[in-house]
Amino acid sequence: MNKKYPQDEAILLKIRNGDQAALKELHSAYWPPFRAYCNKSKGLDEEAILSIYARSFTIFYHNIVHEKINPPLQSSLKTYLFGIGNKSILKYWNDTYRKRVTSVDEWHDKPGDHLEPDINRYYEQNARAKLVKKLLDQLDEPCQQLLQLSFLEENADDAIAAKMDIPSTGAVRQRRFKCLEKIRKLLNQQKKAAADG
Amino acid sequence: MDSYLPIEAYLKNELSAEERKAFEAQLQTDSELRDKVDDFRLIFDGFDGLRIAAMEANIEQWTQSLPRPQADRPSPTIGRRVFMRWAAAACLIGLLATAGWWFLSQNNATATPLALDNLYIQPTLDITRSGDAGASPFQNGDILFSQGQFEAAIQALQAIPTTDSNYLDARYLISHAYYRLDQTEAAINGFDQSLQLAKTPQYYKALFEADNAQWTRLLADTKAYNSAPSEAKATQLQQAIDAFIAQEPEASYLQLAQALKQQLQQ
């Protein structure tokens, strides 16, 4: 099957793989048309547009990493973002005129999918992130640094070896395993405490 | 550690179909392994969540540093009367300024060429520039362009068919080459065509340098003006610069446009 948007798909995969530069480039590239659209078609002021753009782009990013937007793309990435933007504009108007329009939709307050809000997934991951952060803070400094470089900054093992002055990539893997075991032990203590409490 | 590696590979979807099947069969019978997988799934998902949260913070930060107009526009719903008063005052000032400018231009009408030094910005097509010479017609044209062989670059790039995914970038680069060769009319036509193509779904590119295309087109207009300066052409150029500024290009282009405008007004 012919790809309609091969370049957009390549960008999408880069972002999904953690390419921050590609995401930032897209963020800059889409801003002028998004801003012009909100200003000229919707008559929104600058502050509102900025807030809507931040929200829309965050949801757009979530949808990419959580595989809500997948190749083969049926529309360009820009169209996806603008689709989310339209929903965000509705939410903005809804919030602005809340006194007249009643809305109790919880998903409006958290990033979700513009087509199928997956709020449970969002909350679940958010809760797990908080828990892991808490456990990470209890680890010793070298373990914190090693796990941070591995899983948050997604460094390759050779880069981690160089940064942390570890003799080999094999040693990096060994140490990471030990650190993960430590964090798992803390997790189980936490689970036990929760069960006992 | 031996038992950890397949868990990580399983959770990261790095096992082959066969290995995955075997691993899942083992999960059915090994409760200790199942517990480990559940724990590591939670931990990895938590790390993903932290990474996403960090990226969200970055998005927020990038948004705050996006280029914005120097003075915020008034809200369409708040302060409308104040806005209308200011707008009326601005119109009056604009009218007086235009009348004054027209009066002065009638009495002091010697249009002069404008300096174009340091106003040109090279196109940046990094994705393809890393290719080897001769690897594709586009890369070849791109390399020739970067070597300053503009005529050869045009020839190479013109061979790219309309169906090629690089067609838009090729037209854009050809326009730059014409500009560098001082073939202003061809450059202007080329940039107009590129800007039109960039709006069509077939050729749309998120990263197309629309600001650069419009700016270099404006520089080509300036070159055309320089070839035979006149008051009428100066007025047209001024309008073109104002139209460019009104589109609120990136800060670097905005500054250059303001500098060009200032030069024209002097």
GROMACS .gro file of C-alpha atoms in nm:
model
  463
    1MET     CA    1   0.000   0.000   0.000
    2ASN     CA    2   0.130   0.342  -0.094
    3LYS     CA    3   0.203   0.567   0.198
    4LYS     CA    4   0.024   0.897   0.180
    5TYR     CA    5   0.243   1.076   0.431
    6PRO     CA    6   0.581   0.902   0.442
    7GLN     CA    7   0.766   1.198   0.587
    8ASP     CA    8   0.511   1.256   0.859
    9GLU     CA    9   0.527   0.887   0.944
   10ALA     CA   10   0.905   0.905   0.972
   11ILE     CA   11   0.870   1.202   1.207
   12LEU     CA   12   0.605   1.019   1.410
   13LEU     CA   13   0.834   0.720   1.461
   14LYS     CA   14   1.121   0.947   1.562
   15ILE     CA   15   0.902   1.112   1.826
   16ARG     CA   16   0.776   0.777   1.949
   17ASN     CA   17   1.136   0.667   1.990
   18GLY     CA   18   1.207   0.965   2.214
   19ASP     CA   19   1.359   1.206   1.961
   20GLN     CA   20   1.314   1.533   2.147
   21ALA     CA   21   1.464   1.744   1.866
   22ALA     CA   22   1.205   1.614   1.617
   23LEU     CA   23   0.924   1.695   1.859
   24LYS     CA   24   1.058   2.042   1.921
   25GLU     CA   25   1.097   2.107   1.549
   26LEU     CA   26   0.736   2.009   1.491
   27HIS     CA   27   0.628   2.226   1.784
   28SER     CA   28   0.794   2.528   1.619
   29ALA     CA   29   0.680   2.442   1.268
   30TYR     CA   30   0.310   2.407   1.357
   31TRP     CA   31   0.292   2.713   1.577
   32PRO     CA   32   0.257   2.984   1.305
   33PRO     CA   33  -0.032   2.811   1.119
   34PHE     CA   34  -0.199   2.708   1.444
   35ARG     CA   35  -0.174   3.059   1.578
   36ALA     CA   36  -0.301   3.212   1.256
   37TYR     CA   37  -0.592   2.967   1.252
   38CYS     CA   38  -0.694   3.039   1.612
   39ASN     CA   39  -0.653   3.411   1.567
   40LYS     CA   40  -0.808   3.462   1.227
   41SER     CA   41  -1.076   3.191   1.225
   42LYS     CA   42  -1.164   3.177   1.591
   43GLY     CA   43  -1.081   3.528   1.711
   44LEU     CA   44  -0.887   3.407   2.014
   45ASP     CA   45  -0.638   3.625   2.196
   46GLU     CA   46  -0.270   3.550   2.228
   47GLU     CA   47  -0.275   3.409   2.582
   48ALA     CA   48  -0.564   3.178   2.501
   49ILE     CA   49  -0.395   3.054   2.185
   50LEU     CA   50  -0.072   2.977   2.372
   51SER     CA   51  -0.256   2.783   2.638
   52ILE     CA   52  -0.462   2.595   2.378
   53TYR     CA   53  -0.150   2.517   2.177
   54ALA     CA   54   0.036   2.380   2.482
   55ARG     CA   55  -0.262   2.162   2.569
   56SER     CA   56  -0.325   2.044   2.213
   57PHE     CA   57   0.039   1.967   2.149
   58THR     CA   58   0.065   1.772   2.475
   59ILE     CA   59  -0.238   1.560   2.382
   60PHE     CA   60  -0.093   1.519   2.033
   61TYR     CA   61   0.233   1.396   2.188
   62HIS     CA   62   0.044   1.158   2.419
   63ASN     CA   63  -0.145   1.015   2.123
   64ILE     CA   64   0.180   0.951   1.941
   65VAL     CA   65   0.358   0.779   2.229
   66HIS     CA   66   0.051   0.581   2.331
   67GLU     CA   67   0.005   0.467   1.973
   68LYS     CA   68  -0.328   0.634   1.912
   69ILE     CA   69  -0.185   0.781   1.595
   70ASN     CA   70  -0.019   0.513   1.389
   71PRO     CA   71   0.121   0.458   1.042
   72PRO     CA   72  -0.017   0.436   0.781
   73LEU     CA   73  -0.144   0.786   0.847
   74GLN     CA   74  -0.479   0.880   0.699
   75SER     CA   75  -0.412   1.251   0.746
   76SER     CA   76  -0.102   1.461   0.793
   77LEU     CA   77   0.026   1.511   1.147
   78LYS     CA   78  -0.073   1.874   1.112
   79THR     CA   79  -0.434   1.772   1.050
   80TYR     CA   80  -0.427   1.552   1.362
   81LEU     CA   81  -0.295   1.839   1.568
   82PHE     CA   82  -0.555   2.078   1.432
   83GLY     CA   83  -0.827   1.822   1.507
   84ILE     CA   84  -0.711   1.812   1.868
   85GLY     CA   85  -0.682   2.191   1.858
   86ASN     CA   86  -1.048   2.224   1.761
   87LYS     CA   87  -1.148   2.011   2.059
   88SER     CA   88  -0.926   2.219   2.285
   89ILE     CA   89  -1.084   2.539   2.155
   90LEU     CA   90  -1.428   2.399   2.240
   91LYS     CA   91  -1.300   2.314   2.586
   92TYR     CA   92  -1.159   2.665   2.623
   93TRP     CA   93  -1.492   2.820   2.529
   94ASN     CA   94  -1.669   2.576   2.756
   95ASP     CA   95  -1.447   2.678   3.048
   96THR     CA   96  -1.480   3.047   2.964
   97TYR     CA   97  -1.858   3.030   2.961
   98ARG     CA   98  -1.887   2.768   3.233
   99LYS     CA   99  -2.160   2.962   3.407
  100ARG     CA  100  -2.383   2.917   3.108
  101VAL     CA  101  -2.265   2.579   2.985
  102THR     CA  102  -2.260   2.295   3.233
  103SER     CA  103  -1.987   2.038   3.192
  104VAL     CA  104  -1.878   1.775   3.438
  105ASP     CA  105  -1.665   1.576   3.198
  106GLU     CA  106  -1.357   1.489   3.398
  107TRP     CA  107  -1.153   1.420   3.087
  108HIS     CA  108  -1.167   1.785   2.998
  109ASP     CA  109  -0.916   1.853   3.272
  110LYS     CA  110  -0.658   1.596   3.170
  111PRO     CA  111  -0.484   1.514   2.847
  112GLY     CA  112  -0.664   1.242   2.658
  113ASP     CA  113  -0.742   1.134   2.307
  114HIS     CA  114  -0.945   1.376   2.101
  115LEU     CA  115  -1.132   1.083   1.952
  116GLU     CA  116  -1.142   0.826   2.230
  117PRO     CA  117  -1.039   0.964   2.566
  118ASP     CA  118  -0.826   0.705   2.745
  119ILE     CA  119  -0.834   0.858   3.085
  120ASN     CA  120  -0.789   0.532   3.274
  121ARG     CA  121  -0.460   0.476   3.096
  122TYR     CA  122  -0.352   0.832   3.170
  123TYR     CA  123  -0.431   0.803   3.541
  124GLU     CA  124  -0.275   0.460   3.567
  125GLN     CA  125   0.049   0.571   3.410
  126ASN     CA  126   0.050   0.891   3.608
  127ALA     CA  127   0.011   0.697   3.934
  128ARG     CA  128   0.287   0.457   3.831
  129ALA     CA  129   0.516   0.746   3.742
  130LYS     CA  130   0.462   0.899   4.087
  131LEU     CA  131   0.527   0.566   4.256
  132VAL     CA  132   0.845   0.503   4.057
  133LYS     CA  133   0.966   0.855   4.134
  134LYS     CA  134   0.911   0.792   4.502
  135LEU     CA  135   1.099   0.461   4.486
  136LEU     CA  136   1.376   0.614   4.277
  137ASP     CA  137   1.431   0.880   4.541
  138GLN     CA  138   1.494   0.608   4.798
  139LEU     CA  139   1.779   0.453   4.599
  140ASP     CA  140   2.144   0.542   4.643
  141GLU     CA  141   2.287   0.815   4.420
  142PRO     CA  142   2.471   0.589   4.168
  143CYS     CA  143   2.158   0.379   4.114
  144GLN     CA  144   1.943   0.688   4.071
  145GLN     CA  145   2.185   0.824   3.813
  146LEU     CA  146   2.214   0.493   3.629
  147LEU     CA  147   1.837   0.441   3.605
  148GLN     CA  148   1.781   0.801   3.510
  149LEU     CA  149   2.036   0.780   3.229
  150SER     CA  150   1.893   0.447   3.113
  151PHE     CA  151   1.518   0.499   3.129
  152LEU     CA  152   1.452   0.870   3.143
  153GLU     CA  153   1.724   1.004   2.919
  154GLU     CA  154   1.746   0.680   2.718
  155ASN     CA  155   2.122   0.683   2.683
  156ALA     CA  156   2.294   0.391   2.515
  157ASP     CA  157   2.498   0.165   2.741
  158ASP     CA  158   2.831   0.284   2.601
  159ALA     CA  159   2.733   0.646   2.670
  160ILE     CA  160   2.632   0.553   3.024
  161ALA     CA  161   2.965   0.373   3.073
  162ALA     CA  162   3.149   0.689   2.965
  163LYS     CA  163   2.938   0.923   3.176
  164MET     CA  164   2.956   0.714   3.491
  165ASP     CA  165   3.308   0.589   3.442
  166ILE     CA  166   3.198   0.225   3.430
  167PRO     CA  167   3.455  -0.004   3.261
  168SER     CA  168   3.224  -0.182   3.012
  169THR     CA  169   2.871  -0.201   2.877
  170GLY     CA  170   2.843  -0.544   3.036
  171ALA     CA  171   2.913  -0.384   3.373
  172VAL     CA  172   2.648  -0.121   3.298
  173ARG     CA  173   2.390  -0.395   3.236
  174GLN     CA  174   2.495  -0.576   3.558
  175ARG     CA  175   2.463  -0.263   3.768
  176ARG     CA  176   2.132  -0.166   3.608
  177PHE     CA  177   1.995  -0.508   3.688
  178LYS     CA  178   2.101  -0.473   4.052
  179CYS     CA  179   1.942  -0.130   4.071
  180LEU     CA  180   1.620  -0.260   3.919
  181GLU     CA  181   1.619  -0.541   4.171
  182LYS     CA  182   1.657  -0.281   4.447
  183ILE     CA  183   1.369  -0.078   4.314
  184ARG     CA  184   1.160  -0.394   4.282
  185LYS     CA  185   1.237  -0.483   4.642
  186LEU     CA  186   1.122  -0.138   4.752
  187LEU     CA  187   0.809  -0.182   4.542
  188ASN     CA  188   0.725  -0.508   4.714
  189GLN     CA  189   0.781  -0.350   5.056
  190GLN     CA  190   0.542  -0.078   4.952
  191LYS     CA  191   0.284  -0.332   4.836
  192LYS     CA  192   0.319  -0.526   5.162
  193ALA     CA  193   0.283  -0.211   5.371
  194ALA     CA  194  -0.028  -0.116   5.173
  195ALA     CA  195  -0.173  -0.466   5.222
  196ASP     CA  196  -0.096  -0.465   5.597
  197GLY     CA  197  -0.220  -0.112   5.645
  198MET     CA  198   2.048  -1.136   3.576
  199ASP     CA  199   1.985  -1.412   3.322
  200SER     CA  200   1.617  -1.418   3.411
  201TYR     CA  201   1.588  -1.040   3.382
  202LEU     CA  202   1.703  -1.003   3.022
  203PRO     CA  203   1.415  -1.200   2.866
  204ILE     CA  204   1.169  -1.012   3.089
  205GLU     CA  205   1.299  -0.680   2.962
  206ALA     CA  206   1.296  -0.805   2.603
  207TYR     CA  207   0.940  -0.932   2.651
  208LEU     CA  208   0.815  -0.606   2.799
  209LYS     CA  209   0.985  -0.402   2.527
  210ASN     CA  210   0.838  -0.621   2.252
  211GLU     CA  211   1.184  -0.724   2.142
  212LEU     CA  212   1.126  -1.102   2.134
  213SER     CA  213   1.057  -1.284   1.809
  214ALA     CA  214   0.710  -1.438   1.771
  215GLU     CA  215   0.850  -1.777   1.859
  216GLU     CA  216   1.042  -1.655   2.163
  217ARG     CA  217   0.738  -1.462   2.279
  218LYS     CA  218   0.517  -1.767   2.254
  219ALA     CA  219   0.766  -1.974   2.452
  220PHE     CA  220   0.801  -1.701   2.715
  221GLU     CA  221   0.424  -1.670   2.754
  222ALA     CA  222   0.395  -2.046   2.793
  223GLN     CA  223   0.651  -2.025   3.073
  224LEU     CA  224   0.450  -1.747   3.233
  225GLN     CA  225   0.150  -1.974   3.254
  226THR     CA  226   0.333  -2.217   3.480
  227ASP     CA  227   0.589  -2.004   3.665
  228SER     CA  228   0.418  -1.781   3.921
  229GLU     CA  229   0.748  -1.629   4.041
  230LEU     CA  230   0.831  -1.522   3.685
  231ARG     CA  231   0.479  -1.384   3.649
  232ASP     CA  232   0.522  -1.169   3.960
  233LYS     CA  233   0.855  -1.041   3.829
  234VAL     CA  234   0.704  -0.952   3.493
  235ASP     CA  235   0.416  -0.769   3.662
  236ASP     CA  236   0.656  -0.575   3.884
  237PHE     CA  237   0.888  -0.478   3.601
  238ARG     CA  238   0.593  -0.386   3.380
  239LEU     CA  239   0.481  -0.144   3.647
  240ILE     CA  240   0.832  -0.006   3.693
  241PHE     CA  241   0.896   0.041   3.319
  242ASP     CA  242   0.554   0.199   3.273
  243GLY     CA  243   0.635   0.434   3.561
  244PHE     CA  244   0.961   0.532   3.391
  245ASP     CA  245   0.770   0.593   3.066
  246GLY     CA  246   0.528   0.810   3.260
  247LEU     CA  247   0.814   1.010   3.409
  248ARG     CA  248   0.968   1.057   3.066
  249ILE     CA  249   0.635   1.172   2.923
  250ALA     CA  250   0.586   1.412   3.214
  251ALA     CA  251   0.932   1.557   3.146
  252MET     CA  252   0.840   1.600   2.780
  253GLU     CA  253   0.513   1.768   2.879
  254ALA     CA  254   0.715   2.015   3.086
  255ASN     CA  255   0.937   2.073   2.782
  256ILE     CA  256   0.633   2.138   2.563
  257GLU     CA  257   0.508   2.391   2.815
  258GLN     CA  258   0.847   2.559   2.821
  259TRP     CA  259   0.879   2.562   2.441
  260THR     CA  260   0.532   2.710   2.416
  261GLN     CA  261   0.627   2.993   2.647
  262SER     CA  262   0.926   3.078   2.430
  263LEU     CA  263   0.740   3.070   2.098
  264PRO     CA  264   0.767   3.386   1.888
  265ARG     CA  265   0.488   3.626   1.972
  266PRO     CA  266   0.392   3.971   1.849
  267GLN     CA  267   0.556   4.252   2.041
  268ALA     CA  268   0.227   4.388   2.169
  269ASP     CA  269  -0.053   4.148   2.250
  270ARG     CA  270  -0.369   4.203   2.060
  271PRO     CA  271  -0.669   4.302   2.270
  272SER     CA  272  -0.919   4.030   2.341
  273PRO     CA  273  -1.218   4.031   2.107
  274THR     CA  274  -1.453   4.031   2.404
  275ILE     CA  275  -1.269   4.241   2.661
  276GLY     CA  276  -1.191   4.606   2.622
  277ARG     CA  277  -1.356   4.637   2.282
  278ARG     CA  278  -1.434   5.006   2.330
  279VAL     CA  279  -1.079   5.088   2.432
  280PHE     CA  280  -0.957   4.890   2.136
  281MET     CA  281  -1.189   5.077   1.898
  282ARG     CA  282  -1.063   5.412   2.029
  283TRP     CA  283  -0.703   5.310   1.983
  284ALA     CA  284  -0.781   5.170   1.641
  285ALA     CA  285  -0.942   5.498   1.537
  286ALA     CA  286  -0.644   5.692   1.669
  287ALA     CA  287  -0.404   5.457   1.489
  288CYS     CA  288  -0.599   5.498   1.164
  289LEU     CA  289  -0.579   5.875   1.196
  290ILE     CA  290  -0.206   5.863   1.267
  291GLY     CA  291  -0.160   5.620   0.978
  292LEU     CA  292  -0.354   5.851   0.748
  293LEU     CA  293  -0.146   6.151   0.852
  294ALA     CA  294   0.177   5.955   0.820
  295THR     CA  295   0.078   5.833   0.473
  296ALA     CA  296  -0.016   6.183   0.366
  297GLY     CA  297   0.313   6.316   0.506
  298TRP     CA  298   0.512   6.042   0.339
  299TRP     CA  299   0.333   6.107   0.007
  300PHE     CA  300   0.398   6.481   0.040
  301LEU     CA  301   0.767   6.424   0.113
  302SER     CA  302   0.802   6.169  -0.162
  303GLN     CA  303   0.662   6.416  -0.411
  304ASN     CA  304   0.917   6.674  -0.306
  305ASN     CA  305   1.215   6.449  -0.252
  306ALA     CA  306   1.184   6.179  -0.508
  307THR     CA  307   1.517   6.013  -0.563
  308ALA     CA  308   1.480   5.640  -0.495
  309THR     CA  309   1.812   5.466  -0.430
  310PRO     CA  310   1.920   5.101  -0.441
  311LEU     CA  311   1.916   4.910  -0.111
  312ALA     CA  312   2.209   4.719   0.037
  313LEU     CA  313   2.137   4.346   0.050
  314ASP     CA  314   2.448   4.244   0.247
  315ASN     CA  315   2.379   4.002   0.533
  316LEU     CA  316   2.009   3.979   0.450
  317TYR     CA  317   2.020   3.647   0.267
  318ILE     CA  318   1.961   3.328   0.467
  319GLN     CA  319   2.070   2.995   0.319
  320PRO     CA  320   1.805   2.724   0.293
  321THR     CA  321   1.859   2.440   0.539
  322LEU     CA  322   1.771   2.100   0.402
  323ASP     CA  323   1.965   1.897   0.657
  324ILE     CA  324   1.777   1.571   0.606
  325THR     CA  325   1.913   1.524   0.261
  326ARG     CA  326   2.238   1.715   0.278
  327SER     CA  327   2.402   1.430   0.467
  328GLY     CA  328   2.373   1.200   0.163
  329ASP     CA  329   2.666   1.100  -0.057
  330ALA     CA  330   2.730   1.286  -0.379
  331GLY     CA  331   2.538   1.131  -0.663
  332ALA     CA  332   2.320   0.923  -0.433
  333SER     CA  333   2.002   1.079  -0.576
  334PRO     CA  334   1.922   1.367  -0.812
  335PHE     CA  335   1.804   1.573  -0.518
  336GLN     CA  336   2.110   1.510  -0.304
  337ASN     CA  337   2.325   1.578  -0.607
  338GLY     CA  338   2.150   1.910  -0.670
  339ASP     CA  339   2.167   1.997  -0.305
  340ILE     CA  340   2.541   1.932  -0.293
  341LEU     CA  341   2.601   2.134  -0.611
  342PHE     CA  342   2.400   2.418  -0.459
  343SER     CA  343   2.604   2.410  -0.138
  344GLN     CA  344   2.922   2.418  -0.352
  345GLY     CA  345   2.800   2.734  -0.524
  346GLN     CA  346   2.747   2.562  -0.861
  347PHE     CA  347   2.403   2.710  -0.904
  348GLU     CA  348   2.350   2.649  -1.275
  349ALA     CA  349   2.450   2.284  -1.241
  350ALA     CA  350   2.227   2.256  -0.933
  351ILE     CA  351   1.929   2.392  -1.130
  352GLN     CA  352   1.994   2.144  -1.408
  353ALA     CA  353   2.014   1.850  -1.165
  354LEU     CA  354   1.708   1.957  -0.967
  355GLN     CA  355   1.494   2.020  -1.273
  356ALA     CA  356   1.524   1.651  -1.357
  357ILE     CA  357   1.323   1.561  -1.046
  358PRO     CA  358   0.972   1.456  -1.148
  359THR     CA  359   0.656   1.597  -0.988
  360THR     CA  360   0.588   1.256  -0.832
  361ASP     CA  361   0.913   1.261  -0.634
  362SER     CA  362   0.877   1.324  -0.260
  363ASN     CA  363   1.156   1.583  -0.289
  364TYR     CA  364   0.980   1.778  -0.564
  365LEU     CA  365   0.879   2.066  -0.337
  366ASP     CA  366   1.227   2.096  -0.185
  367ALA     CA  367   1.374   2.079  -0.536
  368ARG     CA  368   1.158   2.370  -0.658
  369TYR     CA  369   1.249   2.563  -0.346
  370LEU     CA  370   1.621   2.505  -0.396
  371ILE     CA  371   1.597   2.593  -0.767
  372SER     CA  372   1.439   2.926  -0.667
  373HIS     CA  373   1.728   2.992  -0.430
  374ALA     CA  374   1.973   2.907  -0.709
  375TYR     CA  375   1.800   3.152  -0.944
  376TYR     CA  376   1.817   3.413  -0.671
  377ARG     CA  377   2.190   3.357  -0.629
  378LEU     CA  378   2.234   3.389  -1.006
  379ASP     CA  379   2.046   3.723  -0.995
  380GLN     CA  380   1.769   3.581  -1.215
  381THR     CA  381   1.510   3.756  -1.005
  382GLU     CA  382   1.201   3.692  -1.213
  383ALA     CA  383   1.267   3.317  -1.225
  384ALA     CA  384   1.339   3.322  -0.850
  385ILE     CA  385   1.013   3.504  -0.772
  386ASN     CA  386   0.812   3.263  -0.987
  387GLY     CA  387   0.988   2.969  -0.827
  388PHE     CA  388   0.920   3.083  -0.471
  389ASP     CA  389   0.556   3.154  -0.555
  390GLN     CA  390   0.525   2.807  -0.698
  391SER     CA  391   0.697   2.647  -0.394
  392LEU     CA  392   0.471   2.833  -0.152
  393GLN     CA  393   0.164   2.722  -0.345
  394LEU     CA  394   0.286   2.362  -0.360
  395ALA     CA  395   0.355   2.361   0.015
  396LYS     CA  396  -0.015   2.429   0.076
  397THR     CA  397  -0.134   2.130  -0.124
  398PRO     CA  398  -0.185   1.795   0.052
  399GLN     CA  399   0.032   1.615  -0.202
  400TYR     CA  400   0.340   1.819  -0.125
  401TYR     CA  401   0.265   1.945   0.223
  402LYS     CA  402   0.565   1.932   0.455
  403ALA     CA  403   0.556   2.027   0.818
  404LEU     CA  404   0.910   2.148   0.808
  405PHE     CA  405   0.894   2.344   0.482
  406GLU     CA  406   1.076   2.675   0.531
  407ALA     CA  407   0.786   2.901   0.434
  408ASP     CA  408   0.937   3.201   0.614
  409ASN     CA  409   1.263   3.158   0.429
  410ALA     CA  410   1.085   3.115   0.092
  411GLN     CA  411   0.880   3.430   0.148
  412TRP     CA  412   1.176   3.625   0.275
  413THR     CA  413   1.403   3.530  -0.015
  414ARG     CA  414   1.120   3.612  -0.255
  415LEU     CA  415   1.110   3.955  -0.092
  416LEU     CA  416   1.486   3.987  -0.142
  417ALA     CA  417   1.436   3.898  -0.509
  418ASP     CA  418   1.175   4.178  -0.523
  419THR     CA  419   1.438   4.406  -0.370
  420LYS     CA  420   1.692   4.303  -0.633
  421ALA     CA  421   1.435   4.383  -0.901
  422TYR     CA  422   1.382   4.722  -0.737
  423ASN     CA  423   1.757   4.781  -0.721
  424SER     CA  424   1.793   4.720  -1.094
  425ALA     CA  425   1.586   5.035  -1.168
  426PRO     CA  426   1.479   5.216  -0.849
  427SER     CA  427   1.173   5.435  -0.870
  428GLU     CA  428   0.921   5.579  -0.629
  429ALA     CA  429   0.646   5.359  -0.764
  430LYS     CA  430   0.860   5.048  -0.715
  431ALA     CA  431   0.962   5.168  -0.368
  432THR     CA  432   0.593   5.190  -0.273
  433GLN     CA  433   0.530   4.838  -0.402
  434LEU     CA  434   0.832   4.707  -0.217
  435GLN     CA  435   0.723   4.877   0.102
  436GLN     CA  436   0.381   4.712   0.071
  437ALA     CA  437   0.546   4.374   0.013
  438ILE     CA  438   0.764   4.420   0.325
  439ASP     CA  439   0.462   4.524   0.530
  440ALA     CA  440   0.269   4.220   0.409
  441PHE     CA  441   0.560   3.997   0.509
  442ILE     CA  442   0.581   4.157   0.854
  443ALA     CA  443   0.204   4.124   0.898
  444GLN     CA  444   0.238   3.749   0.860
  445GLU     CA  445   0.446   3.748   1.177
  446PRO     CA  446   0.741   3.543   1.057
  447GLU     CA  447   1.003   3.401   1.293
  448ALA     CA  448   1.192   3.662   1.495
  449SER     CA  449   1.510   3.646   1.285
  450TYR     CA  450   1.317   3.715   0.963
  451LEU     CA  451   1.109   3.982   1.132
  452GLN     CA  452   1.423   4.170   1.235
  453LEU     CA  453   1.566   4.150   0.884
  454ALA     CA  454   1.238   4.271   0.734
  455GLN     CA  455   1.228   4.564   0.975
  456ALA     CA  456   1.589   4.650   0.887
  457LEU     CA  457   1.505   4.639   0.515
  458LYS     CA  458   1.199   4.855   0.571
  459GLN     CA  459   1.405   5.108   0.766
  460GLN     CA  460   1.660   5.120   0.486
  461LEU     CA  461   1.384   5.182   0.233
  462GLN     CA  462   1.238   5.465   0.438
  463GLN     CA  463   1.569   5.645   0.481
   0.00000   0.00000   0.00000
